[in-house]
Tab-separated table of C-alpha atoms and ligand atoms in Angstrom:
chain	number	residue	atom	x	y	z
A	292	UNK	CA	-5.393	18.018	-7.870
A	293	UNK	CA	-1.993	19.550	-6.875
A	294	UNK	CA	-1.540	19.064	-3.135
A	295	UNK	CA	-3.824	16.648	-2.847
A	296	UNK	CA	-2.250	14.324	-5.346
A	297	UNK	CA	-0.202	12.711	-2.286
A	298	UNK	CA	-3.229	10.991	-0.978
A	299	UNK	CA	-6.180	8.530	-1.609
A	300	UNK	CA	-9.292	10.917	-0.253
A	301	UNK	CA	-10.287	12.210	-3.532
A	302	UNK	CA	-10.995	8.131	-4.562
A	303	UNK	CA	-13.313	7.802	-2.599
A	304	UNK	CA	-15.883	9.369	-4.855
A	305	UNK	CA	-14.203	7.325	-7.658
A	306	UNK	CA	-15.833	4.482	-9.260
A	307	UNK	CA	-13.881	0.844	-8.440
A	308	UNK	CA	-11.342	2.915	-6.326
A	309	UNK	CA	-14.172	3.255	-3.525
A	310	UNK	CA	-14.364	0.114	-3.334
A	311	UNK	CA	-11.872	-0.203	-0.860
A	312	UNK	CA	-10.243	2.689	1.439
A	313	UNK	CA	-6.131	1.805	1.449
A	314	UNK	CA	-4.512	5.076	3.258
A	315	UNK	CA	-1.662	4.346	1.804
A	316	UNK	CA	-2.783	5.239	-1.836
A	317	UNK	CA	-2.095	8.468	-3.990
A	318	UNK	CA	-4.730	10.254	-5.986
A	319	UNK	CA	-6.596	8.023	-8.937
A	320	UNK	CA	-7.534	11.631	-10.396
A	321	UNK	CA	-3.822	13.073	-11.066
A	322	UNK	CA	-2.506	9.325	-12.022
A	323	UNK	CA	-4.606	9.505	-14.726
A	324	UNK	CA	-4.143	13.351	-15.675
A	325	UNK	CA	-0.256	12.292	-16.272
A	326	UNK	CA	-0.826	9.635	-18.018
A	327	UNK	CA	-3.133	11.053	-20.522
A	328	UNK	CA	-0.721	14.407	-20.638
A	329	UNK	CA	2.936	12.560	-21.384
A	330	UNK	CA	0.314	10.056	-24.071
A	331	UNK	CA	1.741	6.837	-21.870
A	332	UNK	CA	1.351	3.450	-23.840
A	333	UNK	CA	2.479	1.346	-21.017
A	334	UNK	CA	2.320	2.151	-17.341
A	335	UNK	CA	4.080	-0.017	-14.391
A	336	UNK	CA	3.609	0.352	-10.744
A	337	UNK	CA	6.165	-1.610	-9.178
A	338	UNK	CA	4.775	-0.885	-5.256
A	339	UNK	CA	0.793	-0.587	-6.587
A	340	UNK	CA	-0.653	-1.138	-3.486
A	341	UNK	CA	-4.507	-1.251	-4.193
A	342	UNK	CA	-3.780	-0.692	-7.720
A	343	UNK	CA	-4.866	2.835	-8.122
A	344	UNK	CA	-2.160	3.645	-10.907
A	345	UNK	CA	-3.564	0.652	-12.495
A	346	UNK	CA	-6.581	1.416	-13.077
A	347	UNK	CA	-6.263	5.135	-13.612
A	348	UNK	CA	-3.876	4.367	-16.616
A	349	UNK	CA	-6.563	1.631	-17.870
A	350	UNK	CA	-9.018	4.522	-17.792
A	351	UNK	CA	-7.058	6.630	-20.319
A	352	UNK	CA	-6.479	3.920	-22.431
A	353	UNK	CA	-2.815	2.623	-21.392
A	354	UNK	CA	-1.937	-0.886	-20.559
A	355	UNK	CA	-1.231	-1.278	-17.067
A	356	UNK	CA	1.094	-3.445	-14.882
A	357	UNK	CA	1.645	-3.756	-11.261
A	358	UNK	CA	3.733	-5.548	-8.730
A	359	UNK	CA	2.469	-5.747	-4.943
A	360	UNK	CA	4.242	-8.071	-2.552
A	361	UNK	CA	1.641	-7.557	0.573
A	362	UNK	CA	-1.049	-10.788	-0.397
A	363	UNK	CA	-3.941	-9.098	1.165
A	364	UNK	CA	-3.138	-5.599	-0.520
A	365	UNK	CA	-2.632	-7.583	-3.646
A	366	UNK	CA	-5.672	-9.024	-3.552
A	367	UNK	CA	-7.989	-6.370	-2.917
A	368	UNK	CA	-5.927	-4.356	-6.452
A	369	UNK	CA	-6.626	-7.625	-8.631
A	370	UNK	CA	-10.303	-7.694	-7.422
A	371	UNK	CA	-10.809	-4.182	-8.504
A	372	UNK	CA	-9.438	-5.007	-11.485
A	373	UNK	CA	-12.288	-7.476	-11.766
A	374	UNK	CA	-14.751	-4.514	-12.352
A	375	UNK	CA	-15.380	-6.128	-16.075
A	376	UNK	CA	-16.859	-9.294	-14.577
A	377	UNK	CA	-20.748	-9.985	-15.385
A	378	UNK	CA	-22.273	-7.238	-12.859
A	379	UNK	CA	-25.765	-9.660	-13.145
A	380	UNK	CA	-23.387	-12.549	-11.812
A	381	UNK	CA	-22.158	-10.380	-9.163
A	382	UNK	CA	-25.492	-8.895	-8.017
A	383	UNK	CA	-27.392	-12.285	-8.437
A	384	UNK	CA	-24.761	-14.158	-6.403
A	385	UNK	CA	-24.789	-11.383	-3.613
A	386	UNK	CA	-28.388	-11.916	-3.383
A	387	UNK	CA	-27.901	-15.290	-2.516
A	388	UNK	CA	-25.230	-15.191	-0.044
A	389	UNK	CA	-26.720	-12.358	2.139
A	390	UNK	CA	-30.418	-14.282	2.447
A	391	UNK	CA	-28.249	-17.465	3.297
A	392	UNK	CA	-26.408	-15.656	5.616
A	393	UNK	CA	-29.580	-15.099	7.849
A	394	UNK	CA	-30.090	-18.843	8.342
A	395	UNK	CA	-26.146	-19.011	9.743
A	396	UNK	CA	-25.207	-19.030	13.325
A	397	UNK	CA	-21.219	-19.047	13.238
A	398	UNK	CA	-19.055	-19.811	16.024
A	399	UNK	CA	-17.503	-16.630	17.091
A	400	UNK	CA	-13.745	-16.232	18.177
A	401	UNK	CA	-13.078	-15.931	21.675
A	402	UNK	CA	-12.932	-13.113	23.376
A	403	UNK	CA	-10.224	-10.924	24.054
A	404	UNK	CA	-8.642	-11.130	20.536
A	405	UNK	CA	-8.443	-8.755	18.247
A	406	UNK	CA	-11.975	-9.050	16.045
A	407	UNK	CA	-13.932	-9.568	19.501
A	408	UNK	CA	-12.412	-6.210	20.817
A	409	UNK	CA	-13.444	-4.939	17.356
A	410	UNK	CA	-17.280	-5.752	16.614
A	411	UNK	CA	-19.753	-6.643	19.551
A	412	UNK	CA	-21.129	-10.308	18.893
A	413	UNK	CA	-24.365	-8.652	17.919
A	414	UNK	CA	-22.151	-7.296	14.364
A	415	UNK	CA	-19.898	-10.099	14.700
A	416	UNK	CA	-22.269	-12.588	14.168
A	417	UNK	CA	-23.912	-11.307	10.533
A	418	UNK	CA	-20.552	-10.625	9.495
A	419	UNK	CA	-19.122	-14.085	9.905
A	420	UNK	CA	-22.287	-15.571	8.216
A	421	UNK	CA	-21.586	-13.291	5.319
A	422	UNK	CA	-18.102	-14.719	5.330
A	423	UNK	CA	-19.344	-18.088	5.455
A	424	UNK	CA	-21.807	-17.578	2.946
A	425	UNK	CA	-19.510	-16.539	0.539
A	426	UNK	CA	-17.304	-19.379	1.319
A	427	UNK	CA	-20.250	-21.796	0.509
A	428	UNK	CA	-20.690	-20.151	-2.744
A	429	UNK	CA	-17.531	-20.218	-4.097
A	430	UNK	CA	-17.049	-21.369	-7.994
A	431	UNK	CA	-13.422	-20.433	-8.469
A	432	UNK	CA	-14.477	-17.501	-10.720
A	433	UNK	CA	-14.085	-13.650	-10.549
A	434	UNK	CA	-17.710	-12.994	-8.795
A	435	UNK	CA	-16.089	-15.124	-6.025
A	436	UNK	CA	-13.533	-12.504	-5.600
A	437	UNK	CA	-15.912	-9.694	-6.324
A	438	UNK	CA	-18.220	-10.635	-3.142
A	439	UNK	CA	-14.578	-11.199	-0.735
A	440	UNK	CA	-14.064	-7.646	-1.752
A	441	UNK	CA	-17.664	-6.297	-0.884
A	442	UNK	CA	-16.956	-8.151	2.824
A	443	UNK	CA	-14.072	-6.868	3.243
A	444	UNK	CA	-14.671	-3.361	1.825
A	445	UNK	CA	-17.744	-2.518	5.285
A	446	UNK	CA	-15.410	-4.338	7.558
A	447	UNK	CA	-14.168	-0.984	9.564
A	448	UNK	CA	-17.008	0.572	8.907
A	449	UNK	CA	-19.120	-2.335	10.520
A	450	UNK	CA	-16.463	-1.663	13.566
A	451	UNK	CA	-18.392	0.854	16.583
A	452	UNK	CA	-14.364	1.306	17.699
A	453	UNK	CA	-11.470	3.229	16.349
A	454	UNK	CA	-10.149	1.919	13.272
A	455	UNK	CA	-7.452	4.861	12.599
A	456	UNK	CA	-6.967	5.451	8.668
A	457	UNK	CA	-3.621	3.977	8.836
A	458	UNK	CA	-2.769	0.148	9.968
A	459	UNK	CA	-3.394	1.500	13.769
A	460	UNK	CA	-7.004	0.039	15.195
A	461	UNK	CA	-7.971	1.454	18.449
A	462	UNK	CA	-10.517	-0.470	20.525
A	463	UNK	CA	-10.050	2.094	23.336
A	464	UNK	CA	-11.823	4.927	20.909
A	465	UNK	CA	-15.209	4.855	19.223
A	466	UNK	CA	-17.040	5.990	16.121
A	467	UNK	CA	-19.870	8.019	15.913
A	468	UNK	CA	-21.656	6.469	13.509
A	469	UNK	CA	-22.150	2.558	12.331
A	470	UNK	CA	-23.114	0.367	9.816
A	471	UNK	CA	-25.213	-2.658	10.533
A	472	UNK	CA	-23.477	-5.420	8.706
A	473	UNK	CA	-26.555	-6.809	6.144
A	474	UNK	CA	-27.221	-2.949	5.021
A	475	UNK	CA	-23.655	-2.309	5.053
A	476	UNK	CA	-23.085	-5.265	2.920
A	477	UNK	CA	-26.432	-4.664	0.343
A	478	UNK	CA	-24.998	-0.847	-0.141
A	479	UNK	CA	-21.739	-1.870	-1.059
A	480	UNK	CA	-22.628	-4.307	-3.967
A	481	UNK	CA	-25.240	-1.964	-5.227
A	482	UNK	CA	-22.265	0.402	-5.421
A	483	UNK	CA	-19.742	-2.191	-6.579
A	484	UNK	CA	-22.689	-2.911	-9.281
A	485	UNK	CA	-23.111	0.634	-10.287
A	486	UNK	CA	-19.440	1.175	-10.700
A	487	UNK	CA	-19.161	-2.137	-13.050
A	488	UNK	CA	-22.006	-0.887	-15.031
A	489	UNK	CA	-21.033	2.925	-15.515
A	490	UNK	CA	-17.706	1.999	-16.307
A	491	UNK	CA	-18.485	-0.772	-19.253
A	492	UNK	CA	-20.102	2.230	-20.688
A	493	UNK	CA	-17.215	4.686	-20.810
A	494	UNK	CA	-14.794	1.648	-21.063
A	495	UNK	CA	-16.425	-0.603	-23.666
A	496	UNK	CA	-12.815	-2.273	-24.173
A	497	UNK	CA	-10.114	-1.232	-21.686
A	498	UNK	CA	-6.590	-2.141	-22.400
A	499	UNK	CA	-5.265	-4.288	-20.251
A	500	UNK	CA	-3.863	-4.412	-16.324
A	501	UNK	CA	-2.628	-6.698	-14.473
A	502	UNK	CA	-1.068	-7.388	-10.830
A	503	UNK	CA	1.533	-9.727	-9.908
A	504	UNK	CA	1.961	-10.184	-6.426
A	505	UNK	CA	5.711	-10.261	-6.104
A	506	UNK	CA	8.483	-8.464	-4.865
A	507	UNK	CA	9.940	-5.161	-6.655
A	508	UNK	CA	14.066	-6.534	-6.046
A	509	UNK	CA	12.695	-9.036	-8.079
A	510	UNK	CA	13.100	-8.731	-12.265
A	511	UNK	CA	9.104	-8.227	-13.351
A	512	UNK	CA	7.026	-10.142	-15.100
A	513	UNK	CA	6.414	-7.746	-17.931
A	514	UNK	CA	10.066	-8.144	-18.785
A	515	UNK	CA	12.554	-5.972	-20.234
A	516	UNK	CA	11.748	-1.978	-21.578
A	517	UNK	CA	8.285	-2.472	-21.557
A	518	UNK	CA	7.053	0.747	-19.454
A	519	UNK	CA	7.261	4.472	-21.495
A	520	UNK	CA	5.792	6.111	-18.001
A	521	UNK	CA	6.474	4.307	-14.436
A	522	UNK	CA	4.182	6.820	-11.507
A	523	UNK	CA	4.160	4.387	-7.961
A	524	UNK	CA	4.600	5.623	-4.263
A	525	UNK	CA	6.881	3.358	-2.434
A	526	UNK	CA	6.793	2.855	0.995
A	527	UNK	CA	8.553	5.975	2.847
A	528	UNK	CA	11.488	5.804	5.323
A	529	UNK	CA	8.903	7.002	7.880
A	530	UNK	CA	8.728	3.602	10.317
A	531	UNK	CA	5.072	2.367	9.205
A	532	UNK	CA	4.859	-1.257	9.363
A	533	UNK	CA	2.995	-1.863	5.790
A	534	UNK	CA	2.482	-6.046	6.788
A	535	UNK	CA	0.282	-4.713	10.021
A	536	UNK	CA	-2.058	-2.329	7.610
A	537	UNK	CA	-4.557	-5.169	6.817
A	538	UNK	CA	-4.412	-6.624	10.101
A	539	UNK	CA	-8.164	-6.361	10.927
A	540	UNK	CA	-9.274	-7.364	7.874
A	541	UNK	CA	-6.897	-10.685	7.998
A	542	UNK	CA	-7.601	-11.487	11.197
A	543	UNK	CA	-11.232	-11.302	10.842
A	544	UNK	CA	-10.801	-13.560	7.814
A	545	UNK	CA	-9.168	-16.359	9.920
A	546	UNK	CA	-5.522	-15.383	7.525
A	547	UNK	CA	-3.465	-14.763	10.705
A	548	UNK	CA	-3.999	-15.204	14.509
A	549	UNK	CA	-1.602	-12.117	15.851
A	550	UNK	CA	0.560	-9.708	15.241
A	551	UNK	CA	3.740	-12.095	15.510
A	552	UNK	CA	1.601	-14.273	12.326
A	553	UNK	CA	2.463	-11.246	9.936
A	554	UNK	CA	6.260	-11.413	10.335
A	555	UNK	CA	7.569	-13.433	7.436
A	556	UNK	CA	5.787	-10.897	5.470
A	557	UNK	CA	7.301	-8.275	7.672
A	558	UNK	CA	10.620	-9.585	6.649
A	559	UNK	CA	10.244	-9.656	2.647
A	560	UNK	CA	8.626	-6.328	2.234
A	561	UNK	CA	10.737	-3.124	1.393
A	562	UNK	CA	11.924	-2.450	5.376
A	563	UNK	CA	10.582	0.964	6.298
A	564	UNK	CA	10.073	0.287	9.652
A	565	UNK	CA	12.399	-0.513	12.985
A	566	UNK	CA	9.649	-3.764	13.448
A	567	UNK	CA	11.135	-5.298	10.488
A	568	UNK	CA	14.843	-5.570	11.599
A	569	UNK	CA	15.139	-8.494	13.993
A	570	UNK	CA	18.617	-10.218	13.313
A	571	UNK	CA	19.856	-7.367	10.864
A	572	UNK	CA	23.555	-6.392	10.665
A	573	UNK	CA	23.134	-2.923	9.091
A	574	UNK	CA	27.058	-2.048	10.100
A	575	UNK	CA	28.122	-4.654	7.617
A	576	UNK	CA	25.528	-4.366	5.091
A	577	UNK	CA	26.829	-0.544	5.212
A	578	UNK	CA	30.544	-1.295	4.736
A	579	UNK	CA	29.918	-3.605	2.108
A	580	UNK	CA	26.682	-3.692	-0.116
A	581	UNK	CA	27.452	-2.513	-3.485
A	582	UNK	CA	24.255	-1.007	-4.181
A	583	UNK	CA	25.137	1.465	-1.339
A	584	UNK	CA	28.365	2.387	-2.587
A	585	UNK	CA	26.945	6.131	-4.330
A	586	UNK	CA	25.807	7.144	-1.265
A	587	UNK	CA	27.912	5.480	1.385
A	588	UNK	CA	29.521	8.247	3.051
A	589	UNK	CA	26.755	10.474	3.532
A	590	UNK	CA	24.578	7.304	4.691
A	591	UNK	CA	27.275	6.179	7.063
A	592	UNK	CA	27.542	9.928	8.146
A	593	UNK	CA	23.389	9.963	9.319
A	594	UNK	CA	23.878	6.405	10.372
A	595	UNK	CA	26.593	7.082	12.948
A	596	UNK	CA	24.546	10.029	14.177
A	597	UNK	CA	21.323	8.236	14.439
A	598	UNK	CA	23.054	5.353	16.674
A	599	UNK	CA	24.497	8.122	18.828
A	600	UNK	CA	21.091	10.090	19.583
A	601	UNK	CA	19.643	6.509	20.032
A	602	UNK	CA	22.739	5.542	22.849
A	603	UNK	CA	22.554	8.838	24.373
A	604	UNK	CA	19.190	9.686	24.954
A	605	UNK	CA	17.982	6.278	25.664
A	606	UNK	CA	15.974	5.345	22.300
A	607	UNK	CA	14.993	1.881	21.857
A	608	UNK	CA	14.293	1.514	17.859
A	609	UNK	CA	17.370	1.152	15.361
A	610	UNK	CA	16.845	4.029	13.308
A	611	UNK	CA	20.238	3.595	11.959
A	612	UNK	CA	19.578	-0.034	10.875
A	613	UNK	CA	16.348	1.172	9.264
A	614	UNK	CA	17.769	3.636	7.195
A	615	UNK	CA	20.278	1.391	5.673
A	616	UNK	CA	18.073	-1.595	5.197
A	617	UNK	CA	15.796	0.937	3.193
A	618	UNK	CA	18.282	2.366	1.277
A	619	UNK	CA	19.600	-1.267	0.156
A	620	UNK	CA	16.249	-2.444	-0.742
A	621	UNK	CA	15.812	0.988	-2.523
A	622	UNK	CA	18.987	0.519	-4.536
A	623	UNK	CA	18.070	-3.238	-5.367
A	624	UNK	CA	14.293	-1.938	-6.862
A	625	UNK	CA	15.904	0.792	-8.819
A	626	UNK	CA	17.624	-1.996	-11.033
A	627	UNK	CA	14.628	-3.685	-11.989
A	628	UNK	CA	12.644	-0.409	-12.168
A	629	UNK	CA	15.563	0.437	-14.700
A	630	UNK	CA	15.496	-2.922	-16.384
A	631	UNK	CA	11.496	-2.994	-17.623
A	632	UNK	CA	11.647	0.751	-18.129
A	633	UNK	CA	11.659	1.296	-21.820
A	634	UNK	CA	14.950	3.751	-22.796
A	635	UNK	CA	13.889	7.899	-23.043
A	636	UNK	CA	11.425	6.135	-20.205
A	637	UNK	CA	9.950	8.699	-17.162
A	638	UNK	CA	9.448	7.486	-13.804
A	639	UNK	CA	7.561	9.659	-10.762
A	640	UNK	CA	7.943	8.569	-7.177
A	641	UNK	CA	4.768	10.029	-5.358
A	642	UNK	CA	7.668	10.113	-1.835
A	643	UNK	CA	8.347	12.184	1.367
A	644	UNK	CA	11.568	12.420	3.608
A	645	UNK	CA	12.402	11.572	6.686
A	646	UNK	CA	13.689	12.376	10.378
A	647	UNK	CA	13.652	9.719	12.844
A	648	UNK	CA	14.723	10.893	16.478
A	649	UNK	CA	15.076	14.401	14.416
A	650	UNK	CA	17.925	13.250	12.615
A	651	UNK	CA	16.756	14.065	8.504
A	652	UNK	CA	17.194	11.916	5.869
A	653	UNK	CA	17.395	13.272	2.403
A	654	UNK	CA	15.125	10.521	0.983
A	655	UNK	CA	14.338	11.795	-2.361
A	656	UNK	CA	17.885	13.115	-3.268
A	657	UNK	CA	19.611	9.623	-2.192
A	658	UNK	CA	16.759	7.948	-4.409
A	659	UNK	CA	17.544	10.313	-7.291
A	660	UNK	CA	21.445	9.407	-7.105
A	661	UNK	CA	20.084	5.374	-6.868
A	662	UNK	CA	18.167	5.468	-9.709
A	663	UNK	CA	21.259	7.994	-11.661
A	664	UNK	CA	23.249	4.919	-10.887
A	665	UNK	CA	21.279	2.119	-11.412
A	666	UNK	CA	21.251	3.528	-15.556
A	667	UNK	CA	18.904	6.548	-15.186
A	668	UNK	CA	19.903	10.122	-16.687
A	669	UNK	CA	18.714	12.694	-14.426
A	670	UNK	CA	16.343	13.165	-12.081
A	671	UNK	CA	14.744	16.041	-10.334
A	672	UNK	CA	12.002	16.890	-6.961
A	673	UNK	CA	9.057	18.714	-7.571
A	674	UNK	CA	7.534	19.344	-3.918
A	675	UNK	CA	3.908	18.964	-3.394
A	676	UNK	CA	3.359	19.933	0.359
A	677	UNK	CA	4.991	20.084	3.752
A	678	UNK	CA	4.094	17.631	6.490
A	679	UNK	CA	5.175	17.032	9.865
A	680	UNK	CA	5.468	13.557	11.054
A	681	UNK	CA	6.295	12.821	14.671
A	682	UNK	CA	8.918	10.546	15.955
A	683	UNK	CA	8.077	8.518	18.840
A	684	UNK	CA	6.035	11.521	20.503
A	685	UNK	CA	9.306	13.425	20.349
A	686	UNK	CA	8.541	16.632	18.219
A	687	UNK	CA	11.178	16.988	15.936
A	688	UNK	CA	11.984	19.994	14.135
A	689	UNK	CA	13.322	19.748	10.698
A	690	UNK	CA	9.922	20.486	8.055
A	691	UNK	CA	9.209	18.029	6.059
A	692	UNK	CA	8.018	17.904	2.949
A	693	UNK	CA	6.105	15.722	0.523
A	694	UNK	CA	6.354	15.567	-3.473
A	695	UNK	CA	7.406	14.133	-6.757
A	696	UNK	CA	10.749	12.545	-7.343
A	697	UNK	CA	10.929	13.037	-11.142
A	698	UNK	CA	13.996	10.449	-12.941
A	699	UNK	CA	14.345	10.533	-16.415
A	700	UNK	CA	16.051	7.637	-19.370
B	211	LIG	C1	2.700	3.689	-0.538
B	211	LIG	S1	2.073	2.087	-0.870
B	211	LIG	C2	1.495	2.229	-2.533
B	211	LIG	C3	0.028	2.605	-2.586
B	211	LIG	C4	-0.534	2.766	-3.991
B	211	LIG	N1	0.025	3.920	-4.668
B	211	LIG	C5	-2.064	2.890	-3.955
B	211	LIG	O1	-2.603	3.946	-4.384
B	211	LIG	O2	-2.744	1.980	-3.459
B	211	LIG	C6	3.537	1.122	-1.033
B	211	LIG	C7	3.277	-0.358	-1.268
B	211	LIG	O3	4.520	-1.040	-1.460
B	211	LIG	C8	4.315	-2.383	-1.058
B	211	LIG	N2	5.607	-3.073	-0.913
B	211	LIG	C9	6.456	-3.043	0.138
B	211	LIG	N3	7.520	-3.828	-0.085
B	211	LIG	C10	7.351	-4.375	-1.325
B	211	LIG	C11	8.139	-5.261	-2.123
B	211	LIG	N4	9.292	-5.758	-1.684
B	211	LIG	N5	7.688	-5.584	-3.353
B	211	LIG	C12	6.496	-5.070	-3.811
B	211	LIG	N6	5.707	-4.254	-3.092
B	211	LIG	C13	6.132	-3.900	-1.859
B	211	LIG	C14	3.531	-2.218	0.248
B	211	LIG	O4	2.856	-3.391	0.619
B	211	LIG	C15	2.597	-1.064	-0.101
B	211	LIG	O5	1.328	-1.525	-0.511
């Protein structure tokens, strides 16, 4: 459980967390480990993501509460936490929509874009009847969300290209092996099925948890000093474009048309990548942002270095921005974190650093000295692993390293 804690492999032979394979997650198994250990009441995730802290703390008896600002990523968390629903709905239903599927002959999207380069119309084609057919049998009630979930739970693995883990698909590379849509579909709601039944048996009545798709600079829903224990992972300083991570999925589902569609999300989310800083003035936000003002001078200090390396050697992305957008956005969540975190409360950010163009960012230690000042005590880094991202093909080479961010109040 120790190093792997940092990532979302392990769920994968989870009940409900299966259901749907979000790199971006942490480890359901060690969520709920600290949670039973530290005898949590109350848990809040205020960047859940697919709601793995969620429903780890349901498992071990704690309420849970959540805040994701990504729709589809939302979504997909809220219709896990649907696993109570009637599995005999669920299964019946399924039934129905994959034998009407057969009789469907969709119109498929033209060629060139983005699903066509993904599935051959041969795949295509069952898929968007099973879309279709879902449509059709829509009620407005949790099986409805259920049966989105089993669809787009096979979708990459329906895909004969490369669909890297992360948001990065890769038409030009291929898998070895690949599901045919209906039997990728049947398998998946007989597993969704056998998860919703296994669990009603060793969760007769689960507390409860919810998700509230909303933004974390924004004061929660579950109001003030509700959480004793708050464990989330937010998004790292480490230039992945979170809007793009569902981009497949949404495109396939008719949400978006292209890459540019995704950038009013792009500009609310946490920004943790150089794709979300069109029109940003990160000199003055800098100079004058209050929430900056603990760590201003040593910001300002890797800021003015990071727009050097980036004039002199030619770089194109705005690092420096970046890092101060992040930091501001950081500072702003901290607050609210503070505000519905119960007093004597622990929080653990699952969180790496950073070192764009080679350049290293202290991320956890400037995160500790946010939270000190937005009304924490004390906080403290336990590190997991190393890791060793790259930068724009440019090997850089300050280690890494990967851990728990520990703040205490
Ligand atoms: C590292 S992921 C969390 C994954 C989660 N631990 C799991 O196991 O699924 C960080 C999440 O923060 C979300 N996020 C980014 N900006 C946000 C904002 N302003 N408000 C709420 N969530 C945000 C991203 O969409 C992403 O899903």
């Amino acid at each position: 459980m120790g190093r792997n804690s940092t990532t979302f492999g392990g769920n994968l032979a989870l009940p409900v967390h299966r259901w749907f394979r979000y790199s971006a997650g942490f480890a359901a198994d060690w969520v709920a480990a600290e949670v039973g250990r530290r005898g949590a009441r109350r848990v809040l995730d205020p960047f859940a993501g697919s709601g793995t802290t969620l429903l780890a703390a349901q498992a071990v008896g704690a309420e849970a509460a959540g805040v994701e600002l990504h729709p589809f990523v939302a979504r997909v968390a809220r219709a896990k936490l649907l696993w109570t629903a009637d599995e005999a709905a669920f299964r019946a239903r399924a039934l129905q929509v994959a034998s009407d599927s057969l009789a469907l002959r969709p119109d498929l999207p033209q060629a060139g874009g983005l699903t066509a380069r993904c599935f051959p119309a041969e795949t295509l084609g069952p898929l968007l009847a099973l879309r279709d057919a879902i449509d059709h049998h829509r009620r407005g009630d949790d099986v409805d969300e259920l049966l989105w979930l089993a669809l787009v739970g096979i979708l990459r693995r329906c895909s004969p290209v490369g669909t890297a883990q992360w948001q990065y698909v890769l038409p030009g590379r291929t898998k070895a092996r690949v599901a045919l849509a209906g039997d990728a579909f049947r398998e998946q709601v007989d597993m969704m099925g056998q998860d919703m039944s296994s669990l009603r048996l060793s969760q007769p009545s689960p507390p409860r948890a919810r998700l509230s798709e909303s933004d974390v600079r924004q004061p929660f829903p579950v109001g003030e000093d509700w959480a004793d224990l708050v464990i989330t992972s937010p998004p790292y300083a480490n230039n992945y474009d979170y809007a793009d991570c569902a981009r497949l999925e949404m495109t396939f589902l008719g949400d978006i048309g292209s890459w540019s569609d995704l950038n009013p999300l792009r500009r609310r989310l946490v920004r943790s990548s150089t794709q979300q800083m069109a029109r940003y003035d990160g000199e003055t936000v800098l100079r004058t942002s209050p929430g900056l003002s603990p760590i201003r001078d040593e910001l300002a200090a890797v800021y003015a270095n990071l727009a050097e390396v980036r004039r002199t050697r030619g770089g194109r992305k705005v690092y420096h921005s970046m890092i101060v957008a992040y930091f501001d956005d950081m500072a702003t969540a901290w607050h609210q974190i503070r505000r519905s975190t119960a007093p004597g409360g622990q929080v653990c950010f699952v969180v790496g650093d950073s070192a764009p163009y080679g350049v290293h960012v202290p991320v956890e230690r400037w995160l500790g000295i946010l939270a000190v000042a937005a009304g924490f005590h004390s906080w403290h880094f336990e590190k997991v692993r190393t890791r060793n991202d790259r930068w724009e093909n440019r090997k850089h080479r300050v280690p890494l390293h990967e851990g728990r961010l520990w703040v205490s109040g």
